[in-house]
JSON list of N, CA and C in Angstrom, two decimals:
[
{"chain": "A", "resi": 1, "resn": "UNK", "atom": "N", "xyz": [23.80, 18.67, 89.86]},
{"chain": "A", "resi": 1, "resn": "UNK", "atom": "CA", "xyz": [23.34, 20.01, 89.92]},
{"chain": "A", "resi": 1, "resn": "UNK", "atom": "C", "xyz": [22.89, 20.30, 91.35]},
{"chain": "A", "resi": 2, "resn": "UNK", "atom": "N", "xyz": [23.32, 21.44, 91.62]},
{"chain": "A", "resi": 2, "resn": "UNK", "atom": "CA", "xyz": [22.67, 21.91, 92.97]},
{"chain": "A", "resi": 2, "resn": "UNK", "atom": "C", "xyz": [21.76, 22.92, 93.10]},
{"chain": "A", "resi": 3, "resn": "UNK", "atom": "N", "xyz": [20.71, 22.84, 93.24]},
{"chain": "A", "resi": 3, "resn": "UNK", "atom": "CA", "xyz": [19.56, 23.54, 92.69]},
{"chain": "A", "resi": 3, "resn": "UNK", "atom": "C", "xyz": [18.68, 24.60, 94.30]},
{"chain": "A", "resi": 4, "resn": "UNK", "atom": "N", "xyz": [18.26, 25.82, 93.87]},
{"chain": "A", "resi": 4, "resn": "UNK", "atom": "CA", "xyz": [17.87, 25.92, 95.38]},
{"chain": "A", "resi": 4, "resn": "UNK", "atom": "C", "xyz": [16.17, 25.95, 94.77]},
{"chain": "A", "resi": 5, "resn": "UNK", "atom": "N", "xyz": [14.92, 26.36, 95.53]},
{"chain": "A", "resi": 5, "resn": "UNK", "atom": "CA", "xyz": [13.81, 25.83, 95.20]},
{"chain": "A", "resi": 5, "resn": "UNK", "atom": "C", "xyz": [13.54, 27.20, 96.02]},
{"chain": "A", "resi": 6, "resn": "UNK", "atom": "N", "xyz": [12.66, 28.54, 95.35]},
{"chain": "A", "resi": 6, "resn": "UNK", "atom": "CA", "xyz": [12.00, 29.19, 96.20]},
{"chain": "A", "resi": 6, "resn": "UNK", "atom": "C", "xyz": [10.85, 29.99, 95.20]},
{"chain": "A", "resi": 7, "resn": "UNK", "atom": "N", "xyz": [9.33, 29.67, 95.91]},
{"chain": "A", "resi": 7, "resn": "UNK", "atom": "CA", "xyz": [8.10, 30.48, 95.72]},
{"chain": "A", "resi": 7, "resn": "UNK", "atom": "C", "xyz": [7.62, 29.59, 94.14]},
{"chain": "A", "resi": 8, "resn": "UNK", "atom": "N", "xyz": [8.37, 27.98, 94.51]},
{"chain": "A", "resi": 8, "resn": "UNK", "atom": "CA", "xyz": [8.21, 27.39, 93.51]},
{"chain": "A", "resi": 8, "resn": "UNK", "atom": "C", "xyz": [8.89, 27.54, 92.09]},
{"chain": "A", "resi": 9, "resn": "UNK", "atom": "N", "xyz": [9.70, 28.21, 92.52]},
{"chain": "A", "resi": 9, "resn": "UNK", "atom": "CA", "xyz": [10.50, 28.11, 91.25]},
{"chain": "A", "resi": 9, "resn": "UNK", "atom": "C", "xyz": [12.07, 27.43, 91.45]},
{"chain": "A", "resi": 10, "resn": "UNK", "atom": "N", "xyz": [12.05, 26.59, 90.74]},
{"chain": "A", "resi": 10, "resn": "UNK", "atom": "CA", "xyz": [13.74, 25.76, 90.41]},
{"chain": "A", "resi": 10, "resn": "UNK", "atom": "C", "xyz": [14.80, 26.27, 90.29]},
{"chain": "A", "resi": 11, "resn": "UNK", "atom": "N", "xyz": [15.67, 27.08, 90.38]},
{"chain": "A", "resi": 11, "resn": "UNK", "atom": "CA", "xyz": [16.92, 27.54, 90.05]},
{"chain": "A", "resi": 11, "resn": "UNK", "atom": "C", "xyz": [18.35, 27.10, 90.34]},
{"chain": "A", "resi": 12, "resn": "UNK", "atom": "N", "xyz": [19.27, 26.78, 89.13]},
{"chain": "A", "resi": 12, "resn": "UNK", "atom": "CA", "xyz": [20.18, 25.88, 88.90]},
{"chain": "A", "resi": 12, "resn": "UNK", "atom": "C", "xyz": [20.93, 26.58, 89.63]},
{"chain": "A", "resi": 13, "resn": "UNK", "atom": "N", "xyz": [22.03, 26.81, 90.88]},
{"chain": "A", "resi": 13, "resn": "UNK", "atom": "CA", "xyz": [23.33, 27.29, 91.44]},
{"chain": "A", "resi": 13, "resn": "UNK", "atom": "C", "xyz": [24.14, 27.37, 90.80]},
{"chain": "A", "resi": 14, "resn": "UNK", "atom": "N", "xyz": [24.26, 25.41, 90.86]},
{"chain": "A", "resi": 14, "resn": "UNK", "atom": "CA", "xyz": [26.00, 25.05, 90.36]},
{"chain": "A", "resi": 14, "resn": "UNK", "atom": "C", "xyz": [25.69, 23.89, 89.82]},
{"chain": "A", "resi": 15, "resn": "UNK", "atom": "N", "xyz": [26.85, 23.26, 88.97]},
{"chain": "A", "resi": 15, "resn": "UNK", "atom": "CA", "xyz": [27.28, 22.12, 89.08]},
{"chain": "A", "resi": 15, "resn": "UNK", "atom": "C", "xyz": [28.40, 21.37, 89.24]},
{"chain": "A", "resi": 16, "resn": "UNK", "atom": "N", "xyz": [28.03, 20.47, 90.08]},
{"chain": "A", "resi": 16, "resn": "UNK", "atom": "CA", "xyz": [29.13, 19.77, 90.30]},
{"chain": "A", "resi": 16, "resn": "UNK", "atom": "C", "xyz": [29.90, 18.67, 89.48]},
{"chain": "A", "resi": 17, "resn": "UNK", "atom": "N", "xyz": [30.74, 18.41, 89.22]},
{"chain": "A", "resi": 17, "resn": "UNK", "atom": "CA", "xyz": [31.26, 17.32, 88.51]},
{"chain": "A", "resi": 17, "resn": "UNK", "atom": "C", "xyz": [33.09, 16.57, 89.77]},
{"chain": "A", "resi": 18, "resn": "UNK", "atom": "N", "xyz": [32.49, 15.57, 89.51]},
{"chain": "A", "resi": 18, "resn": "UNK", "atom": "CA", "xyz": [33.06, 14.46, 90.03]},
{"chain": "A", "resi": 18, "resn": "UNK", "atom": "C", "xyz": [34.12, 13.71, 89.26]},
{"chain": "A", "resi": 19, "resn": "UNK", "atom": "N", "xyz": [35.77, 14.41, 89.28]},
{"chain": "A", "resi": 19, "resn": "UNK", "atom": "CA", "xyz": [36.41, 13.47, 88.53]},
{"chain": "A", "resi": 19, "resn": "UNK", "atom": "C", "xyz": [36.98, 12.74, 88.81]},
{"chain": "A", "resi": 20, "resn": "UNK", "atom": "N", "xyz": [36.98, 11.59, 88.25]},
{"chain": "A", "resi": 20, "resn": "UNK", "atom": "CA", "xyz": [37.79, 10.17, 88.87]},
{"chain": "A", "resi": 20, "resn": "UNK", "atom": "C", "xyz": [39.27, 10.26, 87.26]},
{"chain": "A", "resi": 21, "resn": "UNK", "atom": "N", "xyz": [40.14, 9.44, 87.34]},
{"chain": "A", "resi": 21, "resn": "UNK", "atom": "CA", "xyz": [41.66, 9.18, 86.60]},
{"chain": "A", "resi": 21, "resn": "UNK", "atom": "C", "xyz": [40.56, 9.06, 85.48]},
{"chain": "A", "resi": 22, "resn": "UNK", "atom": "N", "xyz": [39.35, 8.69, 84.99]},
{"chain": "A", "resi": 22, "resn": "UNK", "atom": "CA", "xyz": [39.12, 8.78, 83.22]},
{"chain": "A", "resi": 22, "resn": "UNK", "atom": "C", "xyz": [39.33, 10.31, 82.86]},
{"chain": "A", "resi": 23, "resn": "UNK", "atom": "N", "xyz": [39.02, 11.10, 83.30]},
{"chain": "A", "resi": 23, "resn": "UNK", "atom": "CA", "xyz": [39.14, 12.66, 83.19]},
{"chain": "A", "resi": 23, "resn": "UNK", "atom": "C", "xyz": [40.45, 13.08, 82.71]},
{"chain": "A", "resi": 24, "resn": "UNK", "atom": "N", "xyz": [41.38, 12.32, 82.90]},
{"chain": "A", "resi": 24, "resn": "UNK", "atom": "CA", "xyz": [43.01, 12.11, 82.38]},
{"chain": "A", "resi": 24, "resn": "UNK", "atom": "C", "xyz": [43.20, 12.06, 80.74]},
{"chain": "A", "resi": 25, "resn": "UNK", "atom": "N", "xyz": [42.14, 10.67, 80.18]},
{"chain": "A", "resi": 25, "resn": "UNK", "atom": "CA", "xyz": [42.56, 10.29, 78.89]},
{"chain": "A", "resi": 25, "resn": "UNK", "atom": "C", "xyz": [41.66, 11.71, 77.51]},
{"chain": "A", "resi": 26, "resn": "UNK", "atom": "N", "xyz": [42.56, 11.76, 76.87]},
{"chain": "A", "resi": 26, "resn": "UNK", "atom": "CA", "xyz": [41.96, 12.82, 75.34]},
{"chain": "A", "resi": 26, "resn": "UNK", "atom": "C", "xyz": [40.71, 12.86, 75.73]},
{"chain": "A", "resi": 27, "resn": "UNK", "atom": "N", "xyz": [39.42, 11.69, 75.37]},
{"chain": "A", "resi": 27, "resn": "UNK", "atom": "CA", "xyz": [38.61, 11.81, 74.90]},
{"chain": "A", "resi": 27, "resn": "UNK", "atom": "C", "xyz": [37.59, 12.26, 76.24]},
{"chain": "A", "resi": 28, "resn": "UNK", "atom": "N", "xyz": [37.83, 12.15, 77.50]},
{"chain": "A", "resi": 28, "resn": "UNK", "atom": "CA", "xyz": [37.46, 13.18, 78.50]},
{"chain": "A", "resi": 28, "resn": "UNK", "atom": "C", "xyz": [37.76, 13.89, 78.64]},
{"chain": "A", "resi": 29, "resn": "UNK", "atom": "N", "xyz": [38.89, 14.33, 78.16]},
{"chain": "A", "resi": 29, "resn": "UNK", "atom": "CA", "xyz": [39.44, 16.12, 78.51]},
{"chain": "A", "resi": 29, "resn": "UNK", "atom": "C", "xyz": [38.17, 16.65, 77.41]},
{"chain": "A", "resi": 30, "resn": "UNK", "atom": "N", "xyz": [37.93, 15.96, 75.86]},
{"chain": "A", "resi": 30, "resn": "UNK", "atom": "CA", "xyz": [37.57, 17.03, 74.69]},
{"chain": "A", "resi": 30, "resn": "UNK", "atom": "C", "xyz": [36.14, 16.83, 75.62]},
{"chain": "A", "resi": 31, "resn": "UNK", "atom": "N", "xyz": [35.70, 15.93, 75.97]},
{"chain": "A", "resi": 31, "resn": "UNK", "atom": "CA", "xyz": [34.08, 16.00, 76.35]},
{"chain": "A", "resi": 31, "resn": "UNK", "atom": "C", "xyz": [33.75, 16.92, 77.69]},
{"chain": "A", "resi": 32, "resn": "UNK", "atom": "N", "xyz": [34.97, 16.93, 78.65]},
{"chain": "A", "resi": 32, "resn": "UNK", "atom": "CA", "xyz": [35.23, 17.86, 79.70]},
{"chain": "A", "resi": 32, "resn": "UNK", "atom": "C", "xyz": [34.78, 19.31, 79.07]},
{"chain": "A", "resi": 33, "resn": "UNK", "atom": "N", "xyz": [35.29, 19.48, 78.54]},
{"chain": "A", "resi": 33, "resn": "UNK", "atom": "CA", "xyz": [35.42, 20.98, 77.78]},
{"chain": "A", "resi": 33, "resn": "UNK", "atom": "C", "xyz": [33.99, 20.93, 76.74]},
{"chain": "A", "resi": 34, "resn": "UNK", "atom": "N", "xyz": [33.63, 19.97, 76.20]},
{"chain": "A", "resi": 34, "resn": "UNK", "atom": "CA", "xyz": [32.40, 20.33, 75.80]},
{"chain": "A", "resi": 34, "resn": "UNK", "atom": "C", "xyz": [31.08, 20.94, 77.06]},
{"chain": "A", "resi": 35, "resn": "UNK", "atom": "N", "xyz": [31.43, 19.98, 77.95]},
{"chain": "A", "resi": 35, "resn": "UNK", "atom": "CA", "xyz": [30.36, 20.19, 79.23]},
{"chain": "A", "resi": 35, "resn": "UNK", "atom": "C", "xyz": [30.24, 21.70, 79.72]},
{"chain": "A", "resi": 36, "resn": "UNK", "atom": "N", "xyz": [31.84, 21.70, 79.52]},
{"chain": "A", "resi": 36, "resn": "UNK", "atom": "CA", "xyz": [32.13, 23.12, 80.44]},
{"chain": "A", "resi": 36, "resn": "UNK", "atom": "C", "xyz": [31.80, 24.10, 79.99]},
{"chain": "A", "resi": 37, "resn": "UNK", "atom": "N", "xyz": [31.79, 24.21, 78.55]},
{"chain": "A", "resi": 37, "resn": "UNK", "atom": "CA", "xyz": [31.09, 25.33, 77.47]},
{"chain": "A", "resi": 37, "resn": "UNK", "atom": "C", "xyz": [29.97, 25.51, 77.39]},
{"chain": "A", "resi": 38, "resn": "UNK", "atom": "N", "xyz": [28.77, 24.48, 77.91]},
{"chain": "A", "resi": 38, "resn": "UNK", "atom": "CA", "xyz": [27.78, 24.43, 77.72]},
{"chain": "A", "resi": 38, "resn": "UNK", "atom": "C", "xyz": [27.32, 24.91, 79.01]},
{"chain": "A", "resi": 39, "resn": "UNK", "atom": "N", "xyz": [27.43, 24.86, 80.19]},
{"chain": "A", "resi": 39, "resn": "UNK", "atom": "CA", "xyz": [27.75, 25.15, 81.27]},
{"chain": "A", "resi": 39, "resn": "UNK", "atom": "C", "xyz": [27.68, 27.36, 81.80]},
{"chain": "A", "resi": 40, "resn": "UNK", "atom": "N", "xyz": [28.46, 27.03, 80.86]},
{"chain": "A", "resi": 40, "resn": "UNK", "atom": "CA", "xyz": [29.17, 28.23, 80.55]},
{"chain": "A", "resi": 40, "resn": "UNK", "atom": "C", "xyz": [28.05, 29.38, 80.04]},
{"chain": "A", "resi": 41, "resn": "UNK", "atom": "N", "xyz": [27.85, 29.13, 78.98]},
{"chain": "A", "resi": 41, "resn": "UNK", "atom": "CA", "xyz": [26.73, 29.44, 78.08]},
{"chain": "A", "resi": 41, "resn": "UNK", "atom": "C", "xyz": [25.39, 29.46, 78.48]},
{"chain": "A", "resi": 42, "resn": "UNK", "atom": "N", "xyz": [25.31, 28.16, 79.70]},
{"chain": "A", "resi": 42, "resn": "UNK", "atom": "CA", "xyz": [23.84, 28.60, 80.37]},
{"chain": "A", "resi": 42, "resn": "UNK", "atom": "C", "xyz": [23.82, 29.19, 81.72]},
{"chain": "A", "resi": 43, "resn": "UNK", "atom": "N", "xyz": [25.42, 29.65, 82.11]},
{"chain": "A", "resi": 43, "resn": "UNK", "atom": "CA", "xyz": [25.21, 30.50, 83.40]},
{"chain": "A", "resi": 43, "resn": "UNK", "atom": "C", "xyz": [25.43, 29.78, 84.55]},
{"chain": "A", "resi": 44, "resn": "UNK", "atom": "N", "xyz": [25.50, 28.55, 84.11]},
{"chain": "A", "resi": 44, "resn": "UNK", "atom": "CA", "xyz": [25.81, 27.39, 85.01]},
{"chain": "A", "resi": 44, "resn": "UNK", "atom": "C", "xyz": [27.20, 27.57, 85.71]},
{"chain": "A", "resi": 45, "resn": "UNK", "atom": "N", "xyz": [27.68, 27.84, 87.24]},
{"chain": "A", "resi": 45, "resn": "UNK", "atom": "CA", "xyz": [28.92, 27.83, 87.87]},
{"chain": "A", "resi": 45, "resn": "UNK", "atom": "C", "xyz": [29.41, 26.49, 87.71]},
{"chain": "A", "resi": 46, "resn": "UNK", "atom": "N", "xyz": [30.72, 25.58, 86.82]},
{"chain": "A", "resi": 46, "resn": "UNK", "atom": "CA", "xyz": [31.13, 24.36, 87.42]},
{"chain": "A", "resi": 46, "resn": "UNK", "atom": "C", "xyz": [31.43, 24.54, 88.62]},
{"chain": "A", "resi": 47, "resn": "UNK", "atom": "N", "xyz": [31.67, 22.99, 88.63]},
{"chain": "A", "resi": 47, "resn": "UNK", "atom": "CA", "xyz": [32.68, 23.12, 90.16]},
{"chain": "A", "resi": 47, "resn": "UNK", "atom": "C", "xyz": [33.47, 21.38, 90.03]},
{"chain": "A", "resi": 48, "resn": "UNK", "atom": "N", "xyz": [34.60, 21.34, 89.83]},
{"chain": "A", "resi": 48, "resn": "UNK", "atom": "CA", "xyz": [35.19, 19.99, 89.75]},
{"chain": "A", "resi": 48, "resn": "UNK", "atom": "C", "xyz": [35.74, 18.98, 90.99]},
{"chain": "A", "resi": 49, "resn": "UNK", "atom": "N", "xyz": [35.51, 18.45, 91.22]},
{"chain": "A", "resi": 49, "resn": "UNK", "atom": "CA", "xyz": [35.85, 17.87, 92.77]},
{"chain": "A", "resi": 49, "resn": "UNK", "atom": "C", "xyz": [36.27, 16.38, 92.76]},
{"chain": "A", "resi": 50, "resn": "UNK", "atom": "N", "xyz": [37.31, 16.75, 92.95]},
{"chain": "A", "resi": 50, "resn": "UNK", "atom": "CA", "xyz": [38.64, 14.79, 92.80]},
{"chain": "A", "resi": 50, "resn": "UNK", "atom": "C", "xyz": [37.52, 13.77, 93.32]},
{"chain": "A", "resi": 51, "resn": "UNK", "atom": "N", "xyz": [37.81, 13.01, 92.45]},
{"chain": "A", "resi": 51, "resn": "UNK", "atom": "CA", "xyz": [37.00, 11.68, 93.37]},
{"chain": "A", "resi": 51, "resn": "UNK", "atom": "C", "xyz": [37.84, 11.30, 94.12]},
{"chain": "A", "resi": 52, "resn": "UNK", "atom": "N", "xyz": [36.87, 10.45, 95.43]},
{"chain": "A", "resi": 52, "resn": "UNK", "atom": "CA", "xyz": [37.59, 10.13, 96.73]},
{"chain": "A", "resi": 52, "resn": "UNK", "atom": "C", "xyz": [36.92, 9.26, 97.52]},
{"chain": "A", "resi": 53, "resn": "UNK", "atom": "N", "xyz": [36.96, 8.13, 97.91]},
{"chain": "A", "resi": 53, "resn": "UNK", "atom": "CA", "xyz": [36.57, 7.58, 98.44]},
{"chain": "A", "resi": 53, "resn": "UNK", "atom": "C", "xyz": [35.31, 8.00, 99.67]},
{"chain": "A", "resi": 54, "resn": "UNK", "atom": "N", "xyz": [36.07, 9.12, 100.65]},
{"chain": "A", "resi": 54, "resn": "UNK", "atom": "CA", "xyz": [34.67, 9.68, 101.54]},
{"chain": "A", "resi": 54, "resn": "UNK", "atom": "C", "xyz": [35.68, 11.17, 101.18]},
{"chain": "A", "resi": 55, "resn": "UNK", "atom": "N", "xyz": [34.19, 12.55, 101.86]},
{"chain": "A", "resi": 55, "resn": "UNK", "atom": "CA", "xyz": [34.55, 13.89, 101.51]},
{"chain": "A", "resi": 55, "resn": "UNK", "atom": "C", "xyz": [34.63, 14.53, 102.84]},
{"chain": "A", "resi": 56, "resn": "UNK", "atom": "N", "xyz": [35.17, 15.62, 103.09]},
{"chain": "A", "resi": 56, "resn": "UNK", "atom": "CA", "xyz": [35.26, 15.96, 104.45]},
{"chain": "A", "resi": 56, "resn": "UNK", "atom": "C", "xyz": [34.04, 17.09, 103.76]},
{"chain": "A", "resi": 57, "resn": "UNK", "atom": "N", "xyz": [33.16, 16.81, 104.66]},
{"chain": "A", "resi": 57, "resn": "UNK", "atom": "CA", "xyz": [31.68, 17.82, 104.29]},
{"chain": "A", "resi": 57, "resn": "UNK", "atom": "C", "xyz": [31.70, 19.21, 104.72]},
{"chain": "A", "resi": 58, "resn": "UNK", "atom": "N", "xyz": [32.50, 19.45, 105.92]},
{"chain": "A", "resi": 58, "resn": "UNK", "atom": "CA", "xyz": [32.43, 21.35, 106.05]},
{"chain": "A", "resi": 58, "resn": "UNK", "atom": "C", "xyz": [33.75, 21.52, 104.75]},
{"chain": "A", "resi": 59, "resn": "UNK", "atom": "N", "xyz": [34.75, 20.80, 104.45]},
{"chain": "A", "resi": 59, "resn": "UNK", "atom": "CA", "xyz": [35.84, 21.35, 103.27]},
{"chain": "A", "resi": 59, "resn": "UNK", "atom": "C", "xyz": [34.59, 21.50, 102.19]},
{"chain": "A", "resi": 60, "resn": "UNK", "atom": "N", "xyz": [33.99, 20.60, 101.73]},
{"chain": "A", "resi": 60, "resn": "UNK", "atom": "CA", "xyz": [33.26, 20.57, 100.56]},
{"chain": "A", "resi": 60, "resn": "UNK", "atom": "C", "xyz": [32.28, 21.89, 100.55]},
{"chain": "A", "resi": 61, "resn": "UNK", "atom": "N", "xyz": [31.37, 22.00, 101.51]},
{"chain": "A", "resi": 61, "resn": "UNK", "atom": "CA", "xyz": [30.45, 22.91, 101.65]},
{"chain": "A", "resi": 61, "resn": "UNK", "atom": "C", "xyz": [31.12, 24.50, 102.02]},
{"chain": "A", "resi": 62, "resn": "UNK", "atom": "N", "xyz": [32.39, 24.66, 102.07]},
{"chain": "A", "resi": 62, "resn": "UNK", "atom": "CA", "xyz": [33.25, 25.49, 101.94]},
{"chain": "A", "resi": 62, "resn": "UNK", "atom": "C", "xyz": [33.61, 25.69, 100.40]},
{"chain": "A", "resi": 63, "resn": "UNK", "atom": "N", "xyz": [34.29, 24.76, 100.02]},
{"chain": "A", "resi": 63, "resn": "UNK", "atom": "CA", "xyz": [34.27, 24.60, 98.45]},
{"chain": "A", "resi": 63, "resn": "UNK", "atom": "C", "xyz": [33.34, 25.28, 97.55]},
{"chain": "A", "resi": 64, "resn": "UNK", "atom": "N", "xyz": [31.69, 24.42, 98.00]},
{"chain": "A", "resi": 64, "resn": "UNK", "atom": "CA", "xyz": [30.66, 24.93, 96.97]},
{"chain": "A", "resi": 64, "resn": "UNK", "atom": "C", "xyz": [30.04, 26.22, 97.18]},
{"chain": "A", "resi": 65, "resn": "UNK", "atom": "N", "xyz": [30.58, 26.68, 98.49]},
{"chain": "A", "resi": 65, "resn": "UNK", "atom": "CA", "xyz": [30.12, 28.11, 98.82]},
{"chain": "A", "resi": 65, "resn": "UNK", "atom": "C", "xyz": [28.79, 27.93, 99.57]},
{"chain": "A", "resi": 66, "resn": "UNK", "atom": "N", "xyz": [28.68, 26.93, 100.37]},
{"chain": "A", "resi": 66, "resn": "UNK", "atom": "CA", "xyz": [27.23, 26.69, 101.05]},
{"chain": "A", "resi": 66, "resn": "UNK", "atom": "C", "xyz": [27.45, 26.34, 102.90]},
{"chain": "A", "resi": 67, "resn": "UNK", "atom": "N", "xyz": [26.56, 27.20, 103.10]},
{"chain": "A", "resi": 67, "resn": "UNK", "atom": "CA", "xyz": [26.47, 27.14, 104.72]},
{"chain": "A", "resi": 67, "resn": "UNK", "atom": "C", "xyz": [26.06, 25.75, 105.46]},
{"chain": "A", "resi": 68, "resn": "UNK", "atom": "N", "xyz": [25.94, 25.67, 106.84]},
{"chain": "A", "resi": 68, "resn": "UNK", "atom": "CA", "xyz": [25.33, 24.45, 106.70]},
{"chain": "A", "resi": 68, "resn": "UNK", "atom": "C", "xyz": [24.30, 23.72, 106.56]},
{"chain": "A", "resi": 69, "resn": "UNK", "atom": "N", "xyz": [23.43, 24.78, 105.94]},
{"chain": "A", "resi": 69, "resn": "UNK", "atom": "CA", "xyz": [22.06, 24.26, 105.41]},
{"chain": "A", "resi": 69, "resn": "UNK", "atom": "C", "xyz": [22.11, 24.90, 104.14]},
{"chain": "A", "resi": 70, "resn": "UNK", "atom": "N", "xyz": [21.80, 24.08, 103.59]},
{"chain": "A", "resi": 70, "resn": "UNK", "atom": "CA", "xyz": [21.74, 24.40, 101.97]},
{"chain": "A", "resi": 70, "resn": "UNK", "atom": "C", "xyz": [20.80, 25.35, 101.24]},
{"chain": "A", "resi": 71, "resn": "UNK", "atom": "N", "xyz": [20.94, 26.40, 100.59]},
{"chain": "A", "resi": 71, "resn": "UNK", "atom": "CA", "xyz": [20.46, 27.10, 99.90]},
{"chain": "A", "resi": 71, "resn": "UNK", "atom": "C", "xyz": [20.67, 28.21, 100.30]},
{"chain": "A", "resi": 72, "resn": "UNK", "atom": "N", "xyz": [19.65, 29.51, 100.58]},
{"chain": "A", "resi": 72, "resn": "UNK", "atom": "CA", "xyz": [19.92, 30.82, 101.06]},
{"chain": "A", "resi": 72, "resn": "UNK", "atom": "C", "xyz": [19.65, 30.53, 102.50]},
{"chain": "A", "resi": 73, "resn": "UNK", "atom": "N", "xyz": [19.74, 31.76, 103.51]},
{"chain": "A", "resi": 73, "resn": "UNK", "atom": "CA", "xyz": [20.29, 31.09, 105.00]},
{"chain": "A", "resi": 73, "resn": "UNK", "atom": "C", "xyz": [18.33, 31.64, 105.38]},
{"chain": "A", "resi": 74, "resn": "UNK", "atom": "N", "xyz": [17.91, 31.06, 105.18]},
{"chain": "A", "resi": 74, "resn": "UNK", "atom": "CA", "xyz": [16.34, 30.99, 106.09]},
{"chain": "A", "resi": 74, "resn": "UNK", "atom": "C", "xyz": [15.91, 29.91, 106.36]},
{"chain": "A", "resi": 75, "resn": "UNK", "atom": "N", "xyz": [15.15, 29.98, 107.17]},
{"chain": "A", "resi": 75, "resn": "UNK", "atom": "CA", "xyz": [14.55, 28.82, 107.83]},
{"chain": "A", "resi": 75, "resn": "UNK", "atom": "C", "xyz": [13.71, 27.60, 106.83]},
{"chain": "A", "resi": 76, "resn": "UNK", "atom": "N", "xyz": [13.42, 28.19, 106.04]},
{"chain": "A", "resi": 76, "resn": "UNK", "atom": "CA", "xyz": [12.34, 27.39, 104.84]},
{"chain": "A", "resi": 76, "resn": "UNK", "atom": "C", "xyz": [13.02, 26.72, 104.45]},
{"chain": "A", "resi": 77, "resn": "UNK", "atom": "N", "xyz": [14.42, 26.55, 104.07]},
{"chain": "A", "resi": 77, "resn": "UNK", "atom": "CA", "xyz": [14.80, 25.18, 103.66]},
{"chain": "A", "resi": 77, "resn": "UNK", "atom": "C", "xyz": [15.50, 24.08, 104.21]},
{"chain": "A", "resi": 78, "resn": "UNK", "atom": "N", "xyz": [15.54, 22.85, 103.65]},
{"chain": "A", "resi": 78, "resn": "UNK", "atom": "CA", "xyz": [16.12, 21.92, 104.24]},
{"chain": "A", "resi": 78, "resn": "UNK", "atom": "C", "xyz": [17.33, 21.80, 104.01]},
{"chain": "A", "resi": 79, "resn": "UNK", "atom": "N", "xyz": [18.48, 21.16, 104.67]},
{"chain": "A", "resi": 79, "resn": "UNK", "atom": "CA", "xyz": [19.34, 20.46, 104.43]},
{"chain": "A", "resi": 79, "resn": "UNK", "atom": "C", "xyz": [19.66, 19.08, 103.84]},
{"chain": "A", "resi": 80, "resn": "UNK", "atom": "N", "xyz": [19.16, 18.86, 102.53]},
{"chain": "A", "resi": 80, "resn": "UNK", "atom": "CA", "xyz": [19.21, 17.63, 101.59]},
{"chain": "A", "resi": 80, "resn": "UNK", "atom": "C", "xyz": [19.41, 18.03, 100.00]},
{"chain": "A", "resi": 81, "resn": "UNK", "atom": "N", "xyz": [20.33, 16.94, 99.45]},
{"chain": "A", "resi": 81, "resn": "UNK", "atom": "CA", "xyz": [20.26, 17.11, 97.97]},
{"chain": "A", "resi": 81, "resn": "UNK", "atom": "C", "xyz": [19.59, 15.86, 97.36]},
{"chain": "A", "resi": 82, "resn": "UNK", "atom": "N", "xyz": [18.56, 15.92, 96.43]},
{"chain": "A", "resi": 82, "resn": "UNK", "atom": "CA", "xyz": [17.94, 15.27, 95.88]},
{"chain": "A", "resi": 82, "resn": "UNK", "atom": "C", "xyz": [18.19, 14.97, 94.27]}
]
């Protein structure tokens, strides 16, 4: 989950999911699609991203729709996911 944090309050963005070749067989596709519904239902953006050994980080942060500091573009936050 990628979460941004402001005036103390938590708010979910996105999530990410990470698929590696199990994501291939039946019983991850049906649980894929369970996730994704649920997801869905709470407003939650997926976001699916091939597994890979290393990520090219401006493609990715292009991908997730994030600048190069994470969250909304002000000074108050950091650049880290926890």
């Amino acid at each position: 989950m990628l979460c941004w944090s402001t005036c103390k309050v938590l708010r979910v963005h996105l999530a990410i999911k990470i698929d590696d070749r199990s994501h291939e067989t039946e019983h991850r596709r049906r649980r894929d699609a369970c996730v994704q519904s649920v997801l869905e239902q709470a407003k939650i953006s997926p976001v699916r991203i091939p597994a890979a050994r290393s990520y090219d980080v401006p493609a990715l942060r292009q991908q997730l729709g994030i600048g190069p500091k994470l969250g909304p573009s002000t000074s108050r936050h950091r650049d880290s996911v926890t």
